[in-house]
C-alpha positions as a printed Julia matrix, in Angstrom:
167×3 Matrix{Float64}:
 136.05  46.26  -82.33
 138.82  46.24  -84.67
 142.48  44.84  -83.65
 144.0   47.62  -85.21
 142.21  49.78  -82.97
 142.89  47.66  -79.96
 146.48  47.73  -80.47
 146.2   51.64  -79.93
 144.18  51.11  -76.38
 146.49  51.97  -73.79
 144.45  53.31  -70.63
 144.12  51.15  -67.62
 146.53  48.79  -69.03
 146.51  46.04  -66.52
 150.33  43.63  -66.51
 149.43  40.26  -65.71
 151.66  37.51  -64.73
 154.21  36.58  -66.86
 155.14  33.33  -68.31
 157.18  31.43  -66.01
 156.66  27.76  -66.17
 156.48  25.4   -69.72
 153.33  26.64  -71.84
 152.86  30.03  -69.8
 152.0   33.05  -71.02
 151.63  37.18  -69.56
 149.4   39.62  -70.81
 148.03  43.38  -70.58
 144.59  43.73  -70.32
 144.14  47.38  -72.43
 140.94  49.76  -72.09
 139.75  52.42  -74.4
 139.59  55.25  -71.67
 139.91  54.92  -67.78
 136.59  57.15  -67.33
 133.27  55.88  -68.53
 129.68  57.24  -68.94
 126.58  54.85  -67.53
 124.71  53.59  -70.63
 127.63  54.1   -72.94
 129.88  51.61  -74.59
 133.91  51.22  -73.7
 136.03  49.14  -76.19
 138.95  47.28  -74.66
 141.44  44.74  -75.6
 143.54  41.83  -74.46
 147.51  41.95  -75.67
 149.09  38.4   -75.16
 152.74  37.98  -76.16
 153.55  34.73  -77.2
 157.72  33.31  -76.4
 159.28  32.25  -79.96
 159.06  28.85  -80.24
 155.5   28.49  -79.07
 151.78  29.05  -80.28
 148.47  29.02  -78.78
 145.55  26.98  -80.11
 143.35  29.28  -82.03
 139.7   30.42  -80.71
 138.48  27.59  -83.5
 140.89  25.01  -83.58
 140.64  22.94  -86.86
 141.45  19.62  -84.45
 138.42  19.21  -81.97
 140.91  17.5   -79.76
 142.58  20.69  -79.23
 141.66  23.35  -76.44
 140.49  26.51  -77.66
 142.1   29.96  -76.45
 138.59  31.57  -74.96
 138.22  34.78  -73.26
 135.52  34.53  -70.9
 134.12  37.51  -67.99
 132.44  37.89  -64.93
 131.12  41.39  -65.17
 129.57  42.89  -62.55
 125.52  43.6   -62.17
 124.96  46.59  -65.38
 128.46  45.64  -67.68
 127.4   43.48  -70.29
 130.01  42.01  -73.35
 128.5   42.89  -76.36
 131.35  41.74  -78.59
 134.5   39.29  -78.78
 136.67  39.51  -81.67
 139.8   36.88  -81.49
 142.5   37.91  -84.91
 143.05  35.73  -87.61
 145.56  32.5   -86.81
 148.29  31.52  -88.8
 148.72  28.29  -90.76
 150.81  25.5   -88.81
 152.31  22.72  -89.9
 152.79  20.25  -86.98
 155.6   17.64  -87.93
 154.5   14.07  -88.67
 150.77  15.35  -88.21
 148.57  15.73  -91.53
 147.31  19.47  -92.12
 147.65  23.06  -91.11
 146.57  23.83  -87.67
 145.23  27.53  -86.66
 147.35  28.64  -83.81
 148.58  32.39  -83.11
 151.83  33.02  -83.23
 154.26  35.83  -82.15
 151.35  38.33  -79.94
 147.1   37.37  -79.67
 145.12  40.71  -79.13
 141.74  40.18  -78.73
 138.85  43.06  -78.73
 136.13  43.49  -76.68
 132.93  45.76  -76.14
 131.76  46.19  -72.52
 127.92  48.24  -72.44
 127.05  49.82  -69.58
 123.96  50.15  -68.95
 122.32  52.96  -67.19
 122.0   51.59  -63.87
 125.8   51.66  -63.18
 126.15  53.88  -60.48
 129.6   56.31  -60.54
 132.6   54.93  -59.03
 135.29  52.44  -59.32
 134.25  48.77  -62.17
 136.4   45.76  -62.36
 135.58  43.47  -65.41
 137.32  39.72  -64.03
 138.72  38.1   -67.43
 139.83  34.32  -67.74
 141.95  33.25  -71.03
 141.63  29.58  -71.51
 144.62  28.33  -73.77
 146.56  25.59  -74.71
 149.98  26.34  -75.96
 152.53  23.79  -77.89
 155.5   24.33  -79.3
 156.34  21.97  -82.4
 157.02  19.27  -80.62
 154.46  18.91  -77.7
 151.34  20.61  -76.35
 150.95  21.81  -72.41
 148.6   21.12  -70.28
 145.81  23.62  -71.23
 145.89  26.59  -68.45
 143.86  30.27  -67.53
 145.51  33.84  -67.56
 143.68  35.89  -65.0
 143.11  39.48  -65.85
 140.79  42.49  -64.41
 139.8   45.06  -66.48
 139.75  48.36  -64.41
 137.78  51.83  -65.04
 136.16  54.71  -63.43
 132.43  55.56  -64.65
 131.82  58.83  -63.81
 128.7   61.18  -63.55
 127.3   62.15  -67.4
 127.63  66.1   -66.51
 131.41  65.44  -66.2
 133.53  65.24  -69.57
 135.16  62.22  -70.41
 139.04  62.33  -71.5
 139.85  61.13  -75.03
 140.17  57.99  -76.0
 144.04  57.16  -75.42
 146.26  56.01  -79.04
C-alpha cells in the first residue's frame, strides 16, 4: 500500500474526534471503495493531522522509553490485515536531549490492506481501529493516548459491479 496512493482514498471517509485537550489528535479513517467483493482485497488508509507545534512518536521510536504510534484492529470473523505501512518520520532534535528522534510531523497517513476472505457474507463490515500515540511538543511529552476509528464498507454479491476506486 503506498502513501501516495492512500492520500488519494477518499470513500467511506470516516471524521473522528478532533483534538481537544493537550496532546490530542483527529483523524479520517479513508477506504479505497465503499463496495467490496468477498475474497478480494480493499486498501485503506488512516489521515492524522498533526497541530503545529507538536509531533507524534514514530511507529519505531529511536528512544525505547518512548511510546510508539501503533495502529491496531479488531476485524470481524473473514477481514484479515494483510499489511501496515506507517511513512517515513522526520529527524527531531529535542533541546538539551542528545540525538535526532523519529517523530511525524505536520499529517501521519498510514496504509492498510484488509483481505476478505470468501466467507464474508454481503452486507454492511465495520473494521474497529485503535491509534496508540504519544505526542510532545519540544518541550514536554503527553500522556500517551488512543484515537478510535471504524472503518466502514459494503461487500456486495460478486455478480454485481463494483464502482471505481475513488482519487
Amino acid at each position: 500500500v503506498g502513501i501516495a496512493l492512500a492520500l488519494c482514498l477518499g470513500a467511506g471517509a470516516v471524521q473522528a474526534r478532533q483534538a481537544g485537550g493537550p496532546g490530542d489528535v483527529g483523524g479520517e479513517a479513508l477506504i479505497e471503495r465503499p463496495v467490496a467483493h468477498a475474497s478480494t482485497t480493499i486498501r485503506a488508509a488512516l489521515r492524522v493531522p498533526i497541530p503545529e507545534g507538536l509531533h507524534l512518536q514514530a511507529h519505531v521510536p529511536r528512544d525505547p522509553s518512548l511510546i510508539a504510534a501503533i495502529l491496531t484492529f479488531t476485524p470481524p470473523p473473514g477481514i484479515s490485515v494483510k499489511e501496515v505501512v506507517y511513512p517515513t518520520p522526520t529527524d527531531f532534535q529535542v533541546p538539551g536531549i542528545e540525538g535526532l528522534q523519529a517523530v511525524y510531523e505536520k499529517e501521519m497517513v498510514v496504509g492498510v490492506q484488509f483481505v476478505l476472505d470468501a466467507t464474508v457474507r454481503p452486507g454492511p463490515v465495520t473494521v474497529p481501529g485503535d491509534l496508540r500515540y504519544q505526542a510532545c511538543n519540544d518541550k514536554q511529552c503527553f500522556y500517551p493516548k488512543h484515537l478510535k476509528l471504524d472503518w466502514t464498507f459494503t461487500v456486495t454479491p460478486a455478480s454485481k459491479a463494483l464502482p471505481p476506486p475513488q482519487h
